[in-house]
Coordinates of C-alpha atoms in Angstrom, one line a residue:
X1 CA 27.3 6.9 40.5
X2 CA 27.8 3.4 38.8
X3 CA 29.5 4.1 35.4
X4 CA 30.2 7.2 33.0
X5 CA 31.1 7.1 29.3
X6 CA 32.2 9.9 27.0
X7 CA 31.7 9.7 23.3
X8 CA 34.0 11.9 21.1
X9 CA 33.9 14.6 24.0
X10 CA 30.5 15.7 23.1
X11 CA 27.9 13.1 24.0
X12 CA 28.0 11.6 27.7
X13 CA 25.9 9.1 29.4
X14 CA 25.4 8.5 32.8
X15 CA 23.6 5.9 35.0
X16 CA 23.1 6.2 38.6
X17 CA 20.9 4.3 41.2
X18 CA 18.6 5.8 43.7
X19 CA 16.6 3.3 46.0
X20 CA 14.8 1.1 43.7
X21 CA 15.1 3.5 40.4
X22 CA 17.9 3.5 37.8
X23 CA 18.3 6.6 35.8
X24 CA 19.9 7.0 32.5
X25 CA 20.9 10.8 31.8
X26 CA 22.0 11.4 28.4
X27 CA 23.3 14.8 26.8
X28 CA 24.7 16.1 23.9
X29 CA 26.1 19.6 22.9
X30 CA 25.9 21.0 19.4
X31 CA 27.6 24.1 18.3
X32 CA 26.7 26.0 15.1
X33 CA 27.9 29.5 13.8
X34 CA 29.6 29.9 17.1
X35 CA 26.7 29.3 19.4
X36 CA 26.6 26.0 21.5
X37 CA 23.6 24.5 22.8
X38 CA 23.2 21.6 25.3
X39 CA 20.6 19.3 25.2
X40 CA 19.9 16.5 27.9
X41 CA 17.1 14.1 29.1
X42 CA 16.7 11.5 31.8
X43 CA 15.2 7.9 31.1
X44 CA 14.0 6.1 34.2
X45 CA 14.1 1.9 33.9
X46 CA 10.3 1.4 34.6
X47 CA 10.9 -2.1 35.5
X48 CA 12.4 -0.6 38.6
X49 CA 9.6 1.9 39.0
X50 CA 7.2 1.3 42.4
X51 CA 4.3 -0.5 41.7
X52 CA 1.4 1.6 40.3
X53 CA -0.7 0.3 43.3
X54 CA 1.6 2.2 45.5
X55 CA 0.2 5.7 44.9
X56 CA 2.2 8.9 45.9
X57 CA -0.2 10.8 48.5
X58 CA 0.0 13.7 50.7
X59 CA -2.9 13.6 53.0
X60 CA -1.2 12.2 56.1
X61 CA 2.3 14.4 55.7
X62 CA 1.3 17.3 53.8
X63 CA 3.9 16.3 51.3
X64 CA 4.4 13.6 48.4
X65 CA 5.3 10.2 49.7
X66 CA 4.6 6.4 48.7
X67 CA 1.8 4.7 50.6
X68 CA 4.1 1.9 51.4
X69 CA 6.2 4.3 53.4
X70 CA 3.4 5.4 55.9
X71 CA 1.9 3.6 58.8
X72 CA -1.6 4.9 57.9
X73 CA -4.2 2.8 56.1
X74 CA -4.5 5.1 52.9
X75 CA -7.0 4.2 49.8
X76 CA -6.8 6.2 46.7
X77 CA -9.5 6.3 44.2
X78 CA -8.1 7.6 40.8
X79 CA -10.0 9.9 38.3
X80 CA -10.0 7.2 35.5
X81 CA -12.1 5.1 37.9
X82 CA -14.8 7.5 38.5
X83 CA -15.0 8.2 34.7
X84 CA -15.2 4.9 33.7
X85 CA -18.0 3.6 36.5
X86 CA -19.9 6.8 35.5
X87 CA -20.7 8.7 38.8
X88 CA -22.1 11.9 38.4
X89 CA -21.6 13.7 41.9
X90 CA -19.0 13.1 44.7
X91 CA -21.5 11.4 46.8
X92 CA -21.8 8.6 44.2
X93 CA -17.7 8.7 44.1
X94 CA -17.7 8.1 48.1
X95 CA -20.1 5.3 48.0
X96 CA -17.0 3.3 46.4
X97 CA -15.3 3.2 49.9
X98 CA -16.2 0.2 51.6
X99 CA -15.7 1.9 55.0
X100 CA -17.7 4.7 54.4
X101 CA -21.5 5.0 54.6
X102 CA -23.5 8.0 53.0
X103 CA -27.1 8.8 53.8
X104 CA -29.1 11.5 52.0
X105 CA -32.1 13.1 53.9
X106 CA -33.5 15.2 51.0
X107 CA -30.3 16.7 50.2
X108 CA -28.8 16.8 53.8
X109 CA -26.0 14.4 53.2
X110 CA -24.2 12.8 56.2
X111 CA -21.0 10.8 56.0
X112 CA -20.1 8.1 58.5
X113 CA -16.6 6.6 58.0
X114 CA -16.1 3.5 60.2
X115 CA -19.4 3.9 61.9
X116 CA -18.5 7.4 63.4
X117 CA -21.3 10.0 63.8
X118 CA -21.5 12.6 61.0
X119 CA -18.9 15.3 61.6
X120 CA -16.0 13.2 62.7
X121 CA -14.9 12.7 58.9
X122 CA -13.1 15.7 57.6
X123 CA -13.5 16.4 53.9
X124 CA -11.0 18.8 51.9
X125 CA -11.1 20.2 48.7
X126 CA -7.3 20.4 47.4
X127 CA -6.5 20.6 50.9
X128 CA -9.5 23.3 52.0
X129 CA -11.5 22.3 54.8
X130 CA -15.4 22.0 53.4
X131 CA -16.9 22.1 56.9
X132 CA -20.1 23.8 57.5
X133 CA -18.8 26.1 60.2
X134 CA -22.7 27.0 61.3
X135 CA -24.1 23.5 60.8
X136 CA -25.1 21.6 63.8
X137 CA -22.2 18.9 63.8
X138 CA -19.6 20.6 61.4
X139 CA -20.7 18.0 58.4
X140 CA -18.9 19.1 55.2
X141 CA -20.9 20.6 52.6
X142 CA -19.5 19.0 48.9
X143 CA -22.2 18.9 46.5
X144 CA -20.9 21.5 44.2
X145 CA -17.6 19.5 43.4
X146 CA -17.6 18.7 39.7
X147 CA -16.8 14.8 39.1
X148 CA -15.1 15.5 35.7
X149 CA -12.6 17.6 37.2
X150 CA -11.3 15.0 39.9
X151 CA -7.6 13.8 39.5
X152 CA -7.8 11.5 42.4
X153 CA -9.5 11.3 46.0
X154 CA -7.0 10.2 48.8
X155 CA -8.4 8.7 51.9
X156 CA -6.7 8.1 55.3
X157 CA -9.0 5.8 57.9
X158 CA -8.7 6.3 61.6
X159 CA -7.7 9.4 63.6
X160 CA -5.6 11.7 61.4
X161 CA -5.0 14.7 63.5
X162 CA -1.4 15.2 63.5
X163 CA -1.7 16.6 60.0
X164 CA -5.4 17.8 59.8
X165 CA -6.5 18.8 63.7
X166 CA -10.0 18.9 64.7
X167 CA -13.0 16.7 63.4
X168 CA -10.9 13.8 61.7
X169 CA -11.4 11.3 64.5
X170 CA -12.7 8.9 61.6
X171 CA -10.4 9.8 59.0
X172 CA -9.8 12.4 56.4
X173 CA -11.1 12.6 52.5
X174 CA -8.8 14.8 50.3
X175 CA -10.4 15.7 46.8
X176 CA -7.6 16.8 44.4
X177 CA -8.5 18.3 41.0
X178 CA -6.4 18.0 37.9
X179 CA -3.2 20.2 37.5
X180 CA -2.5 19.7 33.5
X181 CA -2.2 22.9 31.9
X182 CA -3.5 21.7 28.5
X183 CA -6.5 19.8 29.5
X184 CA -9.3 22.2 28.5
X185 CA -12.9 20.3 28.2
X186 CA -16.3 20.4 28.3
X187 CA -18.3 17.4 29.7
X188 CA -22.1 16.9 30.1
X189 CA -24.1 13.9 31.6
X190 CA -27.9 14.1 31.4
X191 CA -31.2 11.9 31.9
X192 CA -34.8 12.9 32.5
X193 CA -34.9 15.8 34.5
X194 CA -31.3 15.6 35.6
X195 CA -28.4 17.1 33.9
X196 CA -24.6 17.9 34.8
X197 CA -22.3 20.3 32.8
X198 CA -18.6 21.3 33.4
X199 CA -16.4 23.6 31.2
X200 CA -13.0 24.0 31.8
X201 CA -10.2 26.0 29.9
X202 CA -6.6 26.7 30.6
X203 CA -4.2 29.7 30.0
X204 CA -0.5 30.3 29.9
X205 CA 0.4 33.9 31.1
X206 CA 4.3 34.4 31.2
X207 CA 5.0 31.1 32.3
X208 CA 2.2 30.9 34.8
X209 CA -0.7 28.4 34.5
X210 CA -4.4 29.9 35.0
X211 CA -7.5 27.9 34.7
X212 CA -11.2 28.7 34.7
X213 CA -13.8 26.2 35.3
X214 CA -17.6 26.6 35.3
X215 CA -20.1 24.0 36.6
X216 CA -24.0 23.5 36.7
X217 CA -25.9 20.8 38.3
X218 CA -29.7 20.0 38.1
X219 CA -31.5 17.1 39.6
X220 CA -35.6 17.3 39.6
X221 CA -36.5 13.8 39.5
X222 CA -37.9 12.7 43.0
X223 CA -39.5 14.0 46.0
X224 CA -37.5 14.4 49.5
X225 CA -39.9 12.1 51.2
X226 CA -41.3 8.6 50.4
X227 CA -45.1 9.7 51.0
X228 CA -45.0 12.9 48.8
X229 CA -45.2 13.2 45.1
X230 CA -44.0 16.7 44.3
X231 CA -40.5 16.8 42.7
X232 CA -38.1 18.4 44.8
X233 CA -35.3 20.3 42.7
X234 CA -31.6 20.4 43.7
X235 CA -29.5 22.8 41.7
X236 CA -26.0 24.4 41.9
X237 CA -24.0 26.8 39.9
X238 CA -20.1 27.3 40.5
X239 CA -17.3 29.1 39.1
X240 CA -13.4 28.7 40.0
X241 CA -10.2 30.3 38.8
X242 CA -7.1 29.0 39.8
X243 CA -3.2 29.2 39.1
X244 CA 0.0 27.6 39.2
X245 CA 3.4 29.9 39.0
X246 CA 7.2 28.9 39.4
X247 CA 8.8 31.9 41.2
X248 CA 12.3 32.5 41.3
X249 CA 12.5 31.8 44.9
X250 CA 9.9 29.4 44.9
X251 CA 6.4 28.0 43.8
X252 CA 2.9 29.4 44.2
X253 CA -0.3 28.2 43.7
X254 CA -4.1 28.8 44.7
X255 CA -7.8 29.0 43.6
X256 CA -11.1 30.8 44.6
X257 CA -14.5 29.1 44.0
X258 CA -17.9 30.6 44.2
X259 CA -20.8 28.4 44.5
X260 CA -24.4 29.0 44.5
X261 CA -27.1 26.3 45.4
X262 CA -30.7 25.7 45.9
X263 CA -32.6 22.5 47.5
X264 CA -36.4 22.6 47.6
X265 CA -37.6 20.7 50.5
X266 CA -40.9 19.0 52.0
X267 CA -42.9 19.9 55.1
X268 CA -41.1 18.1 58.3
X269 CA -44.1 16.2 58.9
X270 CA -44.0 14.8 55.3
X271 CA -46.2 16.5 53.4
X272 CA -45.8 18.2 50.2
X273 CA -44.7 21.9 50.5
X274 CA -44.4 23.9 47.1
X275 CA -42.4 26.9 48.4
X276 CA -40.1 25.5 50.8
X277 CA -36.5 26.2 49.9
X278 CA -32.6 26.3 51.3
X279 CA -30.7 28.6 49.1
X280 CA -26.8 28.6 49.8
X281 CA -24.2 30.8 48.8
X282 CA -20.5 29.8 49.5
X283 CA -17.1 31.2 48.5
X284 CA -13.7 29.0 49.0
X285 CA -10.0 30.1 48.7
X286 CA -6.8 28.7 49.2
X287 CA -3.1 29.9 48.4
X288 CA 0.0 28.1 48.9
X289 CA 3.8 29.3 48.8
X290 CA 6.7 26.6 48.8
X291 CA 10.2 27.5 49.2
X292 CA 13.4 26.4 50.3
X293 CA 14.9 27.5 53.5
X294 CA 17.9 25.2 52.8
X295 CA 19.1 22.5 51.1
X296 CA 17.4 19.9 52.9
X297 CA 14.3 21.9 54.1
X298 CA 11.1 22.6 52.1
X299 CA 8.7 25.2 53.7
X300 CA 5.3 25.8 53.1
X301 CA 2.9 28.8 53.9
X302 CA -0.9 28.2 53.4
X303 CA -3.5 30.1 53.9
X304 CA -7.2 28.9 53.4
X305 CA -10.6 30.5 53.9
X306 CA -14.4 29.5 53.5
X307 CA -17.6 31.4 53.7
X308 CA -21.4 30.3 53.8
X309 CA -24.5 32.1 53.9
X310 CA -27.7 29.9 53.9
X311 CA -31.0 30.8 54.1
X312 CA -34.2 28.6 54.8
X313 CA -37.5 30.2 53.4
X314 CA -41.1 28.7 53.9
X315 CA -43.7 31.5 54.0
X316 CA -46.9 29.8 54.9
X317 CA -48.8 33.0 55.6
X318 CA -49.0 32.4 59.2
X319 CA -46.4 34.3 61.5
X320 CA -46.7 31.3 64.1
X321 CA -45.5 28.9 61.3
X322 CA -43.5 30.8 58.8
X323 CA -39.9 30.1 58.2
X324 CA -37.4 33.0 57.3
X325 CA -33.9 32.7 58.6
X326 CA -30.4 33.2 57.6
X327 CA -27.1 31.6 59.0
X328 CA -23.6 32.8 58.4
X329 CA -20.5 30.6 59.0
X330 CA -16.9 31.3 58.0
X331 CA -13.6 29.9 58.9
X332 CA -10.0 30.8 57.9
X333 CA -6.8 29.2 58.8
X334 CA -3.0 30.2 58.4
X335 CA -0.7 27.1 58.4
X336 CA 3.4 27.0 58.2
X337 CA 5.1 23.8 58.2
X338 CA 8.7 22.6 57.2
X339 CA 9.8 19.3 55.9
X340 CA 13.4 18.5 57.0
X341 CA 15.4 15.7 55.4
X342 CA 17.7 14.0 58.2
X343 CA 19.2 11.7 55.6
X344 CA 17.7 9.6 52.7
X345 CA 15.7 7.6 54.9
X346 CA 14.7 10.0 57.7
X347 CA 12.2 13.2 57.6
X348 CA 10.9 15.2 59.9
X349 CA 7.6 17.7 59.8
X350 CA 7.4 20.5 61.9
X351 CA 4.4 23.1 61.8
X352 CA 2.3 25.8 63.4
X353 CA -1.3 26.8 62.6
X354 CA -4.0 29.1 63.5
X355 CA -7.5 28.7 62.7
X356 CA -10.7 31.1 63.4
X357 CA -14.3 29.8 63.1
X358 CA -17.2 32.2 63.1
X359 CA -20.7 32.0 63.0
X360 CA -24.4 33.6 63.5
X361 CA -28.1 33.1 62.8
X362 CA -31.1 35.5 62.7
X363 CA -35.1 34.9 61.7
X364 CA -37.6 32.4 62.6
X365 CA -37.9 28.9 61.9
X366 CA -41.4 27.5 62.3
X367 CA -42.5 30.5 64.1
X368 CA -39.5 30.5 66.7
X369 CA -36.8 32.7 66.8
X370 CA -33.4 31.2 66.0
X371 CA -31.4 34.4 66.8
X372 CA -28.0 34.1 68.1
X373 CA -25.2 37.0 67.5
X374 CA -21.9 36.2 65.9
X375 CA -19.6 34.0 67.8
X376 CA -15.7 33.3 67.4
X377 CA -13.7 30.1 67.9
X378 CA -10.0 30.2 67.8
X379 CA -7.6 27.4 68.0
X380 CA -3.5 27.7 67.9
X381 CA -1.6 24.4 67.1
X382 CA 1.8 23.1 67.1
X383 CA 2.6 19.6 65.6
X384 CA 5.3 17.3 64.2
X385 CA 5.8 14.1 62.7
X386 CA 8.7 11.7 62.3
X387 CA 9.0 9.1 59.1
X388 CA 11.9 6.8 59.6
X389 CA 12.5 4.0 57.0
X390 CA 14.8 1.2 58.2
X391 CA 15.1 -2.5 57.0
X392 CA 14.4 -3.7 60.5
X393 CA 11.3 -1.9 61.3
X394 CA 10.0 1.6 59.9
X395 CA 8.4 4.3 62.5
X396 CA 6.0 7.0 62.0
X397 CA 5.8 9.2 65.2
X398 CA 3.6 12.1 65.6
X399 CA 2.1 14.7 68.2
X400 CA 0.1 17.7 68.2
X401 CA -1.1 20.0 70.8
X402 CA -4.0 22.6 70.1
X403 CA -5.0 25.3 72.5
X404 CA -8.7 26.3 72.1
X405 CA -11.0 28.6 74.5
X406 CA -14.4 27.3 75.8
X407 CA -16.7 29.4 77.9
X408 CA -13.4 31.8 78.3
X409 CA -11.6 29.1 79.8
X410 CA -8.5 27.9 77.7
X411 CA -8.1 24.0 77.0
X412 CA -5.4 22.1 75.7
X413 CA -6.1 19.1 73.2
X414 CA -2.9 16.7 72.6
X415 CA -3.0 14.0 70.1
X416 CA -0.5 11.1 69.4
X417 CA 0.4 8.8 66.6
X418 CA 2.5 5.8 66.9
X419 CA 3.2 3.4 63.6
X420 CA 5.4 0.7 63.3
X421 CA 5.6 -1.3 60.1
X422 CA 7.8 -3.5 58.1
X423 CA 8.0 -6.6 55.3
X424 CA 8.1 -9.9 56.7
X425 CA 10.8 -11.6 55.0
X426 CA 10.3 -14.8 52.7
X427 CA 6.7 -14.1 52.2
X428 CA 6.8 -10.1 51.7
X429 CA 3.9 -9.5 53.7
X430 CA 3.6 -5.6 55.0
X431 CA 2.6 -5.6 58.6
X432 CA 1.6 -2.3 60.1
X433 CA 0.5 -1.8 63.5
X434 CA -0.8 2.0 64.8
X435 CA -2.0 3.8 67.8
X436 CA -3.4 7.2 67.2
X437 CA -5.7 9.9 68.8
X438 CA -8.0 12.3 67.5
X439 CA -10.5 15.1 68.9
X440 CA -13.3 17.1 67.6
X441 CA -14.1 20.6 69.0
X442 CA -17.4 21.5 69.7
X443 CA -19.3 23.4 67.1
X444 CA -20.2 27.2 67.5
X445 CA -24.1 25.8 66.8
X446 CA -23.3 23.3 69.6
X447 CA -22.3 25.8 71.9
X448 CA -24.1 29.0 71.2
X449 CA -27.6 27.9 69.6
X450 CA -31.4 27.8 71.6
X451 CA -30.1 24.3 72.5
X452 CA -26.3 25.0 73.0
X453 CA -24.3 24.4 75.7
X454 CA -21.0 26.5 76.4
X455 CA -19.5 24.0 78.9
X456 CA -19.0 21.3 76.3
X457 CA -15.6 19.4 76.3
X458 CA -14.0 18.4 73.1
X459 CA -14.8 14.7 72.0
X460 CA -11.6 12.7 72.2
X461 CA -10.8 9.3 70.6
X462 CA -8.2 6.5 70.5
X463 CA -7.9 4.1 67.6
X464 CA -5.6 1.1 67.5
X465 CA -5.3 -0.8 64.2
X466 CA -3.4 -3.7 62.5
X467 CA -3.1 -4.0 58.9
X468 CA -1.6 -6.8 56.4
X469 CA -0.9 -6.3 52.8
X470 CA 0.3 -8.4 49.9
X471 CA 1.1 -7.5 46.4
X472 CA 1.2 -10.0 43.5
X473 CA 2.6 -7.8 40.4
X474 CA -0.6 -5.9 39.5
X475 CA -2.8 -7.3 42.6
X476 CA -3.1 -6.0 46.0
X477 CA -4.6 -7.8 48.8
X478 CA -5.2 -5.8 52.5
X479 CA -6.7 -6.9 55.8
X480 CA -7.2 -4.3 58.5
X481 CA -8.5 -4.8 62.2
X482 CA -9.7 -1.6 63.9
X483 CA -10.8 -0.7 67.0
X484 CA -11.6 2.9 68.2
X485 CA -13.0 4.5 71.3
X486 CA -14.7 7.6 71.6
X487 CA -15.2 9.7 74.8
X488 CA -17.3 12.9 75.6
X489 CA -19.2 12.2 72.5
X490 CA -21.5 15.4 72.0
X491 CA -25.3 14.9 71.0
X492 CA -28.7 15.2 72.3
X493 CA -31.1 13.3 74.1
X494 CA -33.8 14.6 71.5
X495 CA -34.0 17.7 69.3
X496 CA -35.4 20.0 72.1
X497 CA -32.6 19.2 74.7
X498 CA -29.4 20.9 75.1
X499 CA -26.4 19.2 73.7
X500 CA -24.3 17.2 76.2
X501 CA -21.1 15.0 76.7
X502 CA -21.9 11.5 76.7
X503 CA -20.1 8.5 77.8
X504 CA -17.9 6.0 75.8
X505 CA -18.7 5.0 72.3
X506 CA -17.1 2.1 70.5
X507 CA -16.5 1.4 66.9
X508 CA -14.8 -1.8 65.8
X509 CA -14.5 -4.1 62.8
X510 CA -12.6 -5.6 59.8
X511 CA -11.8 -4.1 56.2
X512 CA -10.8 -6.3 53.3
X513 CA -9.5 -4.5 50.3
X514 CA -8.6 -6.4 46.9
X515 CA -7.4 -3.9 44.2
X516 CA -6.0 -4.4 40.6
X517 CA -4.4 -2.1 38.2
X518 CA -3.7 -2.5 34.5
X519 CA -4.0 -6.3 34.1
X520 CA -4.8 -7.4 30.7
X521 CA -8.0 -5.9 29.4
X522 CA -8.9 -4.7 33.2
X523 CA -8.0 -1.3 33.7
X524 CA -8.8 -1.8 37.5
X525 CA -10.7 -3.7 39.6
X526 CA -11.6 -2.9 43.3
X527 CA -13.5 -5.0 46.0
X528 CA -13.8 -3.1 49.2
X529 CA -15.7 -5.1 52.3
X530 CA -16.1 -3.7 56.0
X531 CA -17.8 -5.5 58.8
X532 CA -19.1 -3.1 61.7
X533 CA -19.7 -3.1 65.0
X534 CA -20.7 0.5 66.6
X535 CA -22.0 1.2 70.0
X536 CA -23.3 4.5 70.9
X537 CA -24.2 5.2 74.8
X538 CA -24.2 1.2 75.3
X539 CA -26.9 0.7 72.4
X540 CA -26.4 0.1 68.5
X541 CA -25.4 3.0 66.7
X542 CA -28.2 4.7 64.6
X543 CA -27.6 4.8 60.8
X544 CA -24.8 2.7 60.7
X545 CA -24.6 -0.6 58.6
X546 CA -23.2 -3.9 60.1
X547 CA -21.5 -4.3 56.5
X548 CA -20.7 -2.5 53.4
X549 CA -19.7 -3.8 50.1
X550 CA -18.4 -2.0 47.3
X551 CA -17.1 -3.5 44.1
X552 CA -15.9 -1.7 40.8
X553 CA -14.2 -2.3 37.7
X554 CA -13.2 -0.9 34.5
X555 CA -12.6 -3.0 31.1
X556 CA -11.1 -1.5 27.9
X557 CA -11.1 -2.8 24.4
X558 CA -10.2 -1.1 21.3
X559 CA -12.3 2.3 21.9
X560 CA -14.7 0.9 24.0
X561 CA -14.3 1.1 28.0
X562 CA -17.0 -0.7 30.2
X563 CA -17.8 0.0 33.6
X564 CA -19.4 -2.1 36.7
X565 CA -20.3 -0.8 40.2
X566 CA -22.1 -2.9 43.0
X567 CA -23.1 -1.5 46.3
X568 CA -24.3 -3.4 49.1
X569 CA -25.2 -2.3 52.8
X570 CA -26.6 -4.3 55.7
X571 CA -29.7 -3.1 57.8
X572 CA -29.2 0.2 59.7
X573 CA -31.3 1.2 62.7
X574 CA -33.1 4.4 62.8
X575 CA -34.9 6.1 65.8
X576 CA -38.1 4.9 64.8
X577 CA -37.6 2.1 62.4
X578 CA -34.9 -0.5 60.9
X579 CA -33.7 0.3 57.3
X580 CA -33.5 -3.0 55.3
X581 CA -30.4 -4.1 53.7
X582 CA -30.0 -3.2 50.0
X583 CA -27.9 -3.2 47.1
X584 CA -27.9 -1.9 43.8
X585 CA -25.9 -2.0 40.3
X586 CA -24.7 0.3 37.7
X587 CA -23.5 -0.3 34.2
X588 CA -21.9 2.1 31.9
X589 CA -20.4 2.0 28.5
X590 CA -17.9 4.7 27.0
X591 CA -16.7 5.1 23.3
X592 CA -13.8 7.2 22.1
X593 CA -15.4 8.7 18.9
X594 CA -11.9 10.6 18.4
X595 CA -9.1 11.1 20.3
X596 CA -10.7 14.1 21.7
X597 CA -14.1 13.4 22.0
X598 CA -16.1 10.5 23.9
X599 CA -19.4 9.2 24.2
X600 CA -21.0 7.6 27.3
X601 CA -24.1 6.0 28.7
X602 CA -25.0 4.6 32.1
X603 CA -27.9 2.5 33.7
X604 CA -28.2 3.5 37.1
X605 CA -29.9 0.9 39.6
X606 CA -30.3 -1.5 36.9
X607 CA -33.1 -3.7 38.6
X608 CA -34.9 -0.6 39.9
X609 CA -34.5 -1.7 43.6
X610 CA -36.4 0.4 45.9
X611 CA -34.0 1.4 49.2
X612 CA -33.5 4.3 51.4
X613 CA -30.2 5.6 53.1
X614 CA -31.9 8.0 55.2
X615 CA -35.4 6.7 56.9
X616 CA -38.4 8.1 54.9
X617 CA -36.0 9.5 52.2
X618 CA -36.3 8.4 48.5
X619 CA -33.3 7.2 46.2
X620 CA -33.6 7.4 42.9
X621 CA -34.7 4.4 40.4
X622 CA -33.5 3.3 37.3
X623 CA -32.1 6.0 35.6
X624 CA -30.6 6.1 32.1
X625 CA -27.8 8.4 31.7
X626 CA -26.2 9.7 28.4
X627 CA -23.1 12.0 27.9
X628 CA -20.5 13.5 26.2
X629 CA -16.9 14.9 26.8
X630 CA -14.7 16.9 24.5
X631 CA -11.2 18.1 25.1
X632 CA -9.6 21.0 23.5

């Protein structure tokens, strides 16, 4: 307490200091007709607040903390950035990251962070794993996520196994939706044979906040493969119900999403196929209860679940060539963890997690059976993480042990995290040095399908990185050098051979980030560039660019907002060809018609560049979008 002043025994002003924040607490009591009411409020000295570049994140610790207080390299894409540049889906949003490459093979989307193969980047939706448990490599499925409801996207680069477990060797992406209780809206974007609509409404029931969100997406603009002319539809519908309730003993929140999608396909050999489709039905659920066991301990119990039913149909009339099959996959987890305060500058995370995955398939594909009975894979984990802030050097230490079974034998997968970081006096450059390990369990498909191998070992990774960052008021400059080695990589020699563990793969590179927030007319500016060198099995890694550039900016003036988005990627090797380097530009304009209604237009791929992110598959040419968003 710095000072205290009483005025006429009824008004009181208190000033206190905590860290670099100064708070002014004001209170006043009023008495009328024998009844006394006390009014109080708090003002925070905004000049003392942390920079808006120093976002609060929870992706690496499962609790809110400033980026600057972590040894991890973390990026945050805010919802206003997504809205300004006019991205229409999550695939477009993730292209804004310089160290993430997206390839779209006719609706089958792959994410490669820092050059890692698909399946090594974990994608979460409000903390719930979007992994396809019955997919070949466990890649996430996220096409249903409505872009208009995203509050922010948190991204941690490099292994993040301590808080996130298996499948996070390349990094973790957490898509966090908006929580405002009074922000109902309808939003729609459309172009020729392509439109996306979201509708959200909120309710207050006895102090608990409830929301209902419905979405519809429709894209029938292009063929899946370059040498076909038939248009291949992708559509999805979803409905989500969520709640947020403050209880007497704690805080309870959760959601349930039901998603249905359809993807039209072409023949594997490249010919048009009018009745080749994939239908998918998915349910996602998560519930979390936060409570205090003691004054210095916040405890959380979290349950999450995912169920996916995917069918492939291509009735050619010839039993030797027909496709009619069903894949069913699910996973659920129970997580209990505690955040313990050991003083103002020291925090400890202790947790236990149980996870179960299951999968099965039945039917035929191209006349061949894909039957395998239901299989289950269980994992039990213990983890801990210590954060210690100190003027000389700060520390982030973590460890995790996962116990799992493979071919009836029990195995242990230990992982570690060590970060040291501090600000260099005189020049105020923040330096972070980190060593961390990760792992990825073989998927059910890799173990039990017709080309499966029950003796597969878990992939193991080691990441070493050094990061330098400097802030100049509203501008931040970051350079990160990283080097990762991966052992026991799971792959096939070709699609007919069994899965095997291969020799060491390496991924190294340099990441450069320049970002600006709220400077003059600029709402934001972000420049992300990554130079990559990825080697698999002593050869250049397939589908990995040697560089990736992403630039986005937003400018506001009066009722107008202008967005600019540039993507550039270097050459990528495929199994049979080299995909050329490419770049494209998007521009967008928003107009605030009223304080609750905005109009939107966007020109995607301004110069109508022809390019491919997956060999032999189309990407959209020049496309003009229009849109409207109305809050209520």
